[in-house]
mmCIF file of N, CA, C and O in Angstrom:
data_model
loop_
_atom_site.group_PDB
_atom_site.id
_atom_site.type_symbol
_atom_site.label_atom_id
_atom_site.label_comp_id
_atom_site.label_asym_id
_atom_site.label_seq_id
_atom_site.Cartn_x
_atom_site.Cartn_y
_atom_site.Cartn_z
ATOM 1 N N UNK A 315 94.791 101.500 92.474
ATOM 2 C CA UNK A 315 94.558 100.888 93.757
ATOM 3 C C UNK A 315 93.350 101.534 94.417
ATOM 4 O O UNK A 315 93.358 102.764 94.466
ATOM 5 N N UNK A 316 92.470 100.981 94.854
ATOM 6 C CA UNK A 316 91.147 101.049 95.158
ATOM 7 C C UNK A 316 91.298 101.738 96.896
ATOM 8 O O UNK A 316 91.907 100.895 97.554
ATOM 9 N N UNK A 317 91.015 102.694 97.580
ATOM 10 C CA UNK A 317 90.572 103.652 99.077
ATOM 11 C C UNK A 317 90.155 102.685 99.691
ATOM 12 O O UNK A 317 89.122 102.092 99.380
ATOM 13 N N UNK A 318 91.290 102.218 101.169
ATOM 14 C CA UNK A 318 90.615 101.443 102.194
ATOM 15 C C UNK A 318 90.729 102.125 103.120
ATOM 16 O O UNK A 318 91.658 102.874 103.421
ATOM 17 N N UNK A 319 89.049 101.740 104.037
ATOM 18 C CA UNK A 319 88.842 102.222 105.117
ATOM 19 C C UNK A 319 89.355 101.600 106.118
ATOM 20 O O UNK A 319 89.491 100.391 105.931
ATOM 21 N N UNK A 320 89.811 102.145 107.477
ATOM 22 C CA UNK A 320 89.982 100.671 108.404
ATOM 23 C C UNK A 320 89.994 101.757 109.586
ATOM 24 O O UNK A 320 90.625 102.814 109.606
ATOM 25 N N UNK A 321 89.046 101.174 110.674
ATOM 26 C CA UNK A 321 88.816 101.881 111.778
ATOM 27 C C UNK A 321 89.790 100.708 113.051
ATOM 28 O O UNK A 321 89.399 99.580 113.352
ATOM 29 N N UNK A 322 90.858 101.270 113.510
ATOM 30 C CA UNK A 322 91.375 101.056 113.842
ATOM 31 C C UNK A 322 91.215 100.679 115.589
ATOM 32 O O UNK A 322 90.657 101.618 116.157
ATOM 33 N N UNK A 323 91.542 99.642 116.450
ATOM 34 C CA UNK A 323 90.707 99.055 117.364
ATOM 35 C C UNK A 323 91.242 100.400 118.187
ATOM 36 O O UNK A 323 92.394 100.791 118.002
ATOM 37 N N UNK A 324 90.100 101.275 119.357
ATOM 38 C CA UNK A 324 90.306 102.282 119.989
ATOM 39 C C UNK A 324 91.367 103.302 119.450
ATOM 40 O O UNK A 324 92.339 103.610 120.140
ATOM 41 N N UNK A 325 91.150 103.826 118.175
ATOM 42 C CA UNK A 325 92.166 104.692 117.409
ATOM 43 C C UNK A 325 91.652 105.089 116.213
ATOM 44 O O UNK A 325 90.523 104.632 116.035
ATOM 45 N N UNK A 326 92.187 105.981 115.052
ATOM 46 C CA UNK A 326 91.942 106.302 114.267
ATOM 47 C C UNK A 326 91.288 105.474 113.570
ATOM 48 O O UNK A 326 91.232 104.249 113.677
ATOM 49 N N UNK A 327 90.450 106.631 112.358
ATOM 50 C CA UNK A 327 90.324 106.088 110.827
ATOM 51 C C UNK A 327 91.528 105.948 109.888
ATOM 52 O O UNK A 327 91.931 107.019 109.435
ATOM 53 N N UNK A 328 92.278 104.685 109.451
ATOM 54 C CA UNK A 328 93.003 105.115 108.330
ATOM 55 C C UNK A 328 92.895 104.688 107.011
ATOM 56 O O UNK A 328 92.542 103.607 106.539
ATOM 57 N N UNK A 329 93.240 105.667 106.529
ATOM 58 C CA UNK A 329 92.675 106.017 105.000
ATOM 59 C C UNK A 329 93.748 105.098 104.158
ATOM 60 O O UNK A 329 94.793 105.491 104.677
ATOM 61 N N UNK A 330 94.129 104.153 103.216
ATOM 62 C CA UNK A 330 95.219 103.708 102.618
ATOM 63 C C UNK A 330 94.905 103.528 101.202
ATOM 64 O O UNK A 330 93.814 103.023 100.937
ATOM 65 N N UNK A 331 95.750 103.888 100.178
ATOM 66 C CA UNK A 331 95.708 103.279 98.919
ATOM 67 C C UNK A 331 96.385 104.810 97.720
ATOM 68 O O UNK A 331 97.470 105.330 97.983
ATOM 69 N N UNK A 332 95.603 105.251 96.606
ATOM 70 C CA UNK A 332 95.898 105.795 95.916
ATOM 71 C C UNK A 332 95.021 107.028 96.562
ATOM 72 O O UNK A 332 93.792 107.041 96.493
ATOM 73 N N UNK A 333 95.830 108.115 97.227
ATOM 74 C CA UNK A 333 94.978 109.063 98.012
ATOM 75 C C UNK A 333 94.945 110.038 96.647
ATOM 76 O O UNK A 333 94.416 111.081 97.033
ATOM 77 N N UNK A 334 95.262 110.162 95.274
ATOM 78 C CA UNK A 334 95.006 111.193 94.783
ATOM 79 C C UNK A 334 93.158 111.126 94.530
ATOM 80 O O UNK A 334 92.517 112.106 94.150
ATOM 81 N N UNK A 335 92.571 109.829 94.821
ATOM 82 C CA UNK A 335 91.629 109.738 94.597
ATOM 83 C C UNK A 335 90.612 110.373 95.452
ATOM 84 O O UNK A 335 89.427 110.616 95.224
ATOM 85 N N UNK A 336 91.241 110.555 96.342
ATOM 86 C CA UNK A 336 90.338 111.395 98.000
ATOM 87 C C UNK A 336 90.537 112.734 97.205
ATOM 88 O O UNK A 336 91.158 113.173 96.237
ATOM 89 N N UNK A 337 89.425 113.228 98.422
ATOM 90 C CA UNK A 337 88.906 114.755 98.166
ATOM 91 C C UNK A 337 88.567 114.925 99.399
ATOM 92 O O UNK A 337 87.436 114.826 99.873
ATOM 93 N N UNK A 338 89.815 115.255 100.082
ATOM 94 C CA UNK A 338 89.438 115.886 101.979
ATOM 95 C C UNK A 338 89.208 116.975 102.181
ATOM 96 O O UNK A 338 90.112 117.674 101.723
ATOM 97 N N UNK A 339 88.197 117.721 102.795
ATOM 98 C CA UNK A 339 88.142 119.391 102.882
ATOM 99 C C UNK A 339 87.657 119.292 104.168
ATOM 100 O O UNK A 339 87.026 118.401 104.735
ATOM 101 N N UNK A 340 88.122 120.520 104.577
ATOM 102 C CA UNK A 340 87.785 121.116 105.787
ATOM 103 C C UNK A 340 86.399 121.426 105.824
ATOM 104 O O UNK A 340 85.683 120.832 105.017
ATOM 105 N N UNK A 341 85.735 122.476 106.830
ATOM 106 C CA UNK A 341 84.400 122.584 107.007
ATOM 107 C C UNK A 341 84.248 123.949 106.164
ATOM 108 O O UNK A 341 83.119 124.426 106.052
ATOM 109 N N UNK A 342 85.143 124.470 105.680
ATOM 110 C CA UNK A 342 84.783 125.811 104.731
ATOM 111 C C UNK A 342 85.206 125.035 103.354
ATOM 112 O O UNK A 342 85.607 125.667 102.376
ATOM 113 N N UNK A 343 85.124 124.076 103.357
ATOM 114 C CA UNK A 343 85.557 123.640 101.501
ATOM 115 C C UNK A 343 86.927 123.303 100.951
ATOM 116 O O UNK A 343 87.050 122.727 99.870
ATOM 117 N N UNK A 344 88.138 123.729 101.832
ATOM 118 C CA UNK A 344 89.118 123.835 101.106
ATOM 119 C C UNK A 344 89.643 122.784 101.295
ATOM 120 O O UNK A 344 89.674 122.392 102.462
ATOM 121 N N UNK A 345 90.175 122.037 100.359
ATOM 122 C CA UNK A 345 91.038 120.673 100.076
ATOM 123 C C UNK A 345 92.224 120.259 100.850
ATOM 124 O O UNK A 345 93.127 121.091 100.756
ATOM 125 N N UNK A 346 92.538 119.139 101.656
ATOM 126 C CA UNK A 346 93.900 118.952 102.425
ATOM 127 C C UNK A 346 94.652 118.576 101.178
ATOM 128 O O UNK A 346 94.200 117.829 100.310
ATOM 129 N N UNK A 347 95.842 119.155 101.154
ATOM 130 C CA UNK A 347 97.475 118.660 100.236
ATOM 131 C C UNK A 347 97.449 116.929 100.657
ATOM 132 O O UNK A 347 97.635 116.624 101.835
ATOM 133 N N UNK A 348 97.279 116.163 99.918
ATOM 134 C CA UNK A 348 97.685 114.603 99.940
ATOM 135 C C UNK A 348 98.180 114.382 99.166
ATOM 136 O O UNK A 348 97.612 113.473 98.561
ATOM 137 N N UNK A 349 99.556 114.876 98.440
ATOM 138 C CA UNK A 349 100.239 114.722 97.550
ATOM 139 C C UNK A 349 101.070 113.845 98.090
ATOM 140 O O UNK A 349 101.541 114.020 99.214
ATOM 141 N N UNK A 350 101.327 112.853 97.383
ATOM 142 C CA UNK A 350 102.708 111.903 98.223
ATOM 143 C C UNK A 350 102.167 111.008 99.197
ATOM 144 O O UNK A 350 102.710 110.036 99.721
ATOM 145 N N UNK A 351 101.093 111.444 99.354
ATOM 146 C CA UNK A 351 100.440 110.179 100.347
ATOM 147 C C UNK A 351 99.968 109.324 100.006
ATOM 148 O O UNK A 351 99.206 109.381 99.041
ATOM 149 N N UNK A 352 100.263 108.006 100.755
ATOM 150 C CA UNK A 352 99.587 106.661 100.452
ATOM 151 C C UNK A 352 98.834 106.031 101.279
ATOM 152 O O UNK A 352 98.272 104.971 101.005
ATOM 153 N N UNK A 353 98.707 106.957 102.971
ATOM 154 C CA UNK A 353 98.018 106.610 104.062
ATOM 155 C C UNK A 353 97.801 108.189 104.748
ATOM 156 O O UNK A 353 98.561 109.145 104.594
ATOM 157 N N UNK A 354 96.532 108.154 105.545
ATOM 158 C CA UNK A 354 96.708 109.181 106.667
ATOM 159 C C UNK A 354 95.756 108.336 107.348
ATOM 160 O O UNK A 354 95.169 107.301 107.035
ATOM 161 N N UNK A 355 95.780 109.475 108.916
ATOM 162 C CA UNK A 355 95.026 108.835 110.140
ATOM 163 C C UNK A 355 94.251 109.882 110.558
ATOM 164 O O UNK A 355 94.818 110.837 111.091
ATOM 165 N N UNK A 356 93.072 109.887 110.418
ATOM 166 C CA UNK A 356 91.879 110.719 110.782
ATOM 167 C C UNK A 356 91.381 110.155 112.451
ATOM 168 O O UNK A 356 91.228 109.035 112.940
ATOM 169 N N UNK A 357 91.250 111.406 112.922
ATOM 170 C CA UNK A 357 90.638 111.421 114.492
ATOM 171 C C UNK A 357 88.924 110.915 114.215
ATOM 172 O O UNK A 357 88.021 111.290 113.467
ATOM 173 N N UNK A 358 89.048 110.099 115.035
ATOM 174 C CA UNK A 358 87.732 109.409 115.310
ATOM 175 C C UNK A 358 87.626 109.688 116.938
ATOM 176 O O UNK A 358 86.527 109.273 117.306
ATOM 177 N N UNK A 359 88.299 110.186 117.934
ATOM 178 C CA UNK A 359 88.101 109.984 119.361
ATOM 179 C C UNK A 359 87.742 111.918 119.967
ATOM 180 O O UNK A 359 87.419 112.402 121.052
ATOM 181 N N UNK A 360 88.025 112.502 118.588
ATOM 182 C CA UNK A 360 87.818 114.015 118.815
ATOM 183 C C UNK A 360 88.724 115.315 119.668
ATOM 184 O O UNK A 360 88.635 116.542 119.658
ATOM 185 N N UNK A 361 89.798 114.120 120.533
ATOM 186 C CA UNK A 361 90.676 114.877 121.340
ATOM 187 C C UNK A 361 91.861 115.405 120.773
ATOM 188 O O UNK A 361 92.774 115.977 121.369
ATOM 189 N N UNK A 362 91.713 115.042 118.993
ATOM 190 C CA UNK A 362 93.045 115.424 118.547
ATOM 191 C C UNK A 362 93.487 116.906 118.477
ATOM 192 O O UNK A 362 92.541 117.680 118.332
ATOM 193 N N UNK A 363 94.660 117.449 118.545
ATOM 194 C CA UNK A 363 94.752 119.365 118.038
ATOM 195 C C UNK A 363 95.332 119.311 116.718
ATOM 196 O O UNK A 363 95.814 120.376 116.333
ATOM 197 N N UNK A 364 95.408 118.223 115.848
ATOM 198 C CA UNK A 364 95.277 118.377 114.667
ATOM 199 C C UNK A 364 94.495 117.778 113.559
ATOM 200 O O UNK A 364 94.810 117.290 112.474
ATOM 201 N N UNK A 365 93.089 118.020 114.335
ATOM 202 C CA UNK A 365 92.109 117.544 113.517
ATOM 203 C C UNK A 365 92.035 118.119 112.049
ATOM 204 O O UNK A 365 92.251 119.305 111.799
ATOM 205 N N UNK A 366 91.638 116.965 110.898
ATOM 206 C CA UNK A 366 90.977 116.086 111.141
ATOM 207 C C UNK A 366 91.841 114.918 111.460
ATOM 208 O O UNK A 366 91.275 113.825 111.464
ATOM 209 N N UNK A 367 92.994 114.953 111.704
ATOM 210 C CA UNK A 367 94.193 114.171 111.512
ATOM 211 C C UNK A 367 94.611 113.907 113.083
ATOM 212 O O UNK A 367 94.668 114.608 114.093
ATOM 213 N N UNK A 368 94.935 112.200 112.684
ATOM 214 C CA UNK A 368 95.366 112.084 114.575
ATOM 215 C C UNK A 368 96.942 111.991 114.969
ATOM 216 O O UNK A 368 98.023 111.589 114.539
ATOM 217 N N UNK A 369 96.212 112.767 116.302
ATOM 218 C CA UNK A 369 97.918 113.154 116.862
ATOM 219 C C UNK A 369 97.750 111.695 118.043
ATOM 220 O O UNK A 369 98.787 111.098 117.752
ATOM 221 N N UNK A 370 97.318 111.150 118.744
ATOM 222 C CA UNK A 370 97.639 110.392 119.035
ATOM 223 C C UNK A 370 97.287 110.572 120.610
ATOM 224 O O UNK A 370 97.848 110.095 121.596
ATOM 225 N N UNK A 371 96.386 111.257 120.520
ATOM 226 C CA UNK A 371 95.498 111.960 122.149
ATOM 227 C C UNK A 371 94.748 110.596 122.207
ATOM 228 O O UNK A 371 94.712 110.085 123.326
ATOM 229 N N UNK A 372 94.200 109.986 121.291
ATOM 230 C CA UNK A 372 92.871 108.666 121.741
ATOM 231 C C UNK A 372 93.686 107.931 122.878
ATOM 232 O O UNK A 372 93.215 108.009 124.012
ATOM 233 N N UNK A 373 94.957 107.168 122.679
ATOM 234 C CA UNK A 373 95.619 106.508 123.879
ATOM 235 C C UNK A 373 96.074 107.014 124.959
ATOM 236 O O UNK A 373 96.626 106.277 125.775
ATOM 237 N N UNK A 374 95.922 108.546 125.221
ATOM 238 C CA UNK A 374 96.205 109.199 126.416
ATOM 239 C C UNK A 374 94.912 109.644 127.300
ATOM 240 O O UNK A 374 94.884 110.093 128.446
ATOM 241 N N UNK A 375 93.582 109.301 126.161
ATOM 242 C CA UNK A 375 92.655 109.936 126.838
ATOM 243 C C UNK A 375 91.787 108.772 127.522
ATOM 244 O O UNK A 375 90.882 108.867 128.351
ATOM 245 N N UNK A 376 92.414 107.513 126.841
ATOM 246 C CA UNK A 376 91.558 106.164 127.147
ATOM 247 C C UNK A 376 90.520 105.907 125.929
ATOM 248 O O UNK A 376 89.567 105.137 126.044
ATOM 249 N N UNK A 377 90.767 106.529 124.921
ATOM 250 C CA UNK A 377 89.222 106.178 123.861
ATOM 251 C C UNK A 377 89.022 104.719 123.983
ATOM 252 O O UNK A 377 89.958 103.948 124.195
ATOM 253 N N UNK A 378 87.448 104.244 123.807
ATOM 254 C CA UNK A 378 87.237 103.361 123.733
ATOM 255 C C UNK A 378 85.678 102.943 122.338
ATOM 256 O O UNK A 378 84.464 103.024 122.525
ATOM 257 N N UNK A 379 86.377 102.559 121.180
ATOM 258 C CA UNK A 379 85.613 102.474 120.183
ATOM 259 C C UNK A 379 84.411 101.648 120.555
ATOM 260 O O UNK A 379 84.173 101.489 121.752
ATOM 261 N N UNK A 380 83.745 101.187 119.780
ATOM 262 C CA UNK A 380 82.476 100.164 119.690
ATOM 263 C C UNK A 380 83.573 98.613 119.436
ATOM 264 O O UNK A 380 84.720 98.383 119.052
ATOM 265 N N UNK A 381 82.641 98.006 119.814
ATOM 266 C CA UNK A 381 83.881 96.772 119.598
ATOM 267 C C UNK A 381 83.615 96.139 118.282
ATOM 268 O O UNK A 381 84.571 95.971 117.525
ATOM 269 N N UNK A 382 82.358 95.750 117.906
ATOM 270 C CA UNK A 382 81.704 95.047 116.035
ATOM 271 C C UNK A 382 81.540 96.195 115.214
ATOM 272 O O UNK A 382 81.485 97.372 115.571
ATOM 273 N N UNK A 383 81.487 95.847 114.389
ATOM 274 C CA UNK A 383 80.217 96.662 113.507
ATOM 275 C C UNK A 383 79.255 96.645 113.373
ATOM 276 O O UNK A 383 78.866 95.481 113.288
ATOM 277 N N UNK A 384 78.418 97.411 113.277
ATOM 278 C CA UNK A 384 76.947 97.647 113.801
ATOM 279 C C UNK A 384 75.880 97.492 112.245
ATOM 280 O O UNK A 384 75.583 98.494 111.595
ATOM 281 N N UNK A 385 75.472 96.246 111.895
ATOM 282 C CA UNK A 385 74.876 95.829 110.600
ATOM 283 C C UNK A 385 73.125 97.246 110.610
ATOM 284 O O UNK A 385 72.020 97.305 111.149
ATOM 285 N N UNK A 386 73.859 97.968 109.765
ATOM 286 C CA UNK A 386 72.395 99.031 109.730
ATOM 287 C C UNK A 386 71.702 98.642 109.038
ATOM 288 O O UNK A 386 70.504 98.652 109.321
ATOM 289 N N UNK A 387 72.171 98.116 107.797
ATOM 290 C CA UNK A 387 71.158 97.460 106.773
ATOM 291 C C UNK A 387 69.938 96.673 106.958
ATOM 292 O O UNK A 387 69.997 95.568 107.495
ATOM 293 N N UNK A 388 68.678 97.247 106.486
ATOM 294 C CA UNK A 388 67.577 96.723 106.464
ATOM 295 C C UNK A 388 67.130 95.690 105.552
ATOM 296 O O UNK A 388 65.985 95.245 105.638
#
């Protein structure tokens, strides 16, 4: 099963599919345990205290994402 992205409207990134295929590390290198997982939810709004992972601060803080996607391609 193929890693989907999905940025979630004013809320996380979540990650879904066959996570043995991810390779999450922290900012010193070391690998998050995703054993058993088939989804997680990454902080995109920055207020989380268990980054990189969301606790669920974006709806208390008011986050407010971009509303489209933004075509970068030249």
């Amino acid at each position: 099963m193929a890693l989907e992205l999905i940025a979630k409207k004013d809320g996380p990134y979540i990650v879904a599919g066959d996570l043995a295929q991810l390779e999450l590390r922290d900012g010193d290198g070391n690998l998050y345990d995703l054993a058993d997982k088939t989804r997680v939810f990454l902080c995109r709004c920055g207020a989380s205290t268990t980054k990189p992972f969301c606790d669920g601060q974006h709806s208390k803080i008011g986050f407010k994402a971009a509303d489209a996607v933004v075509n970068s391609q030249k």
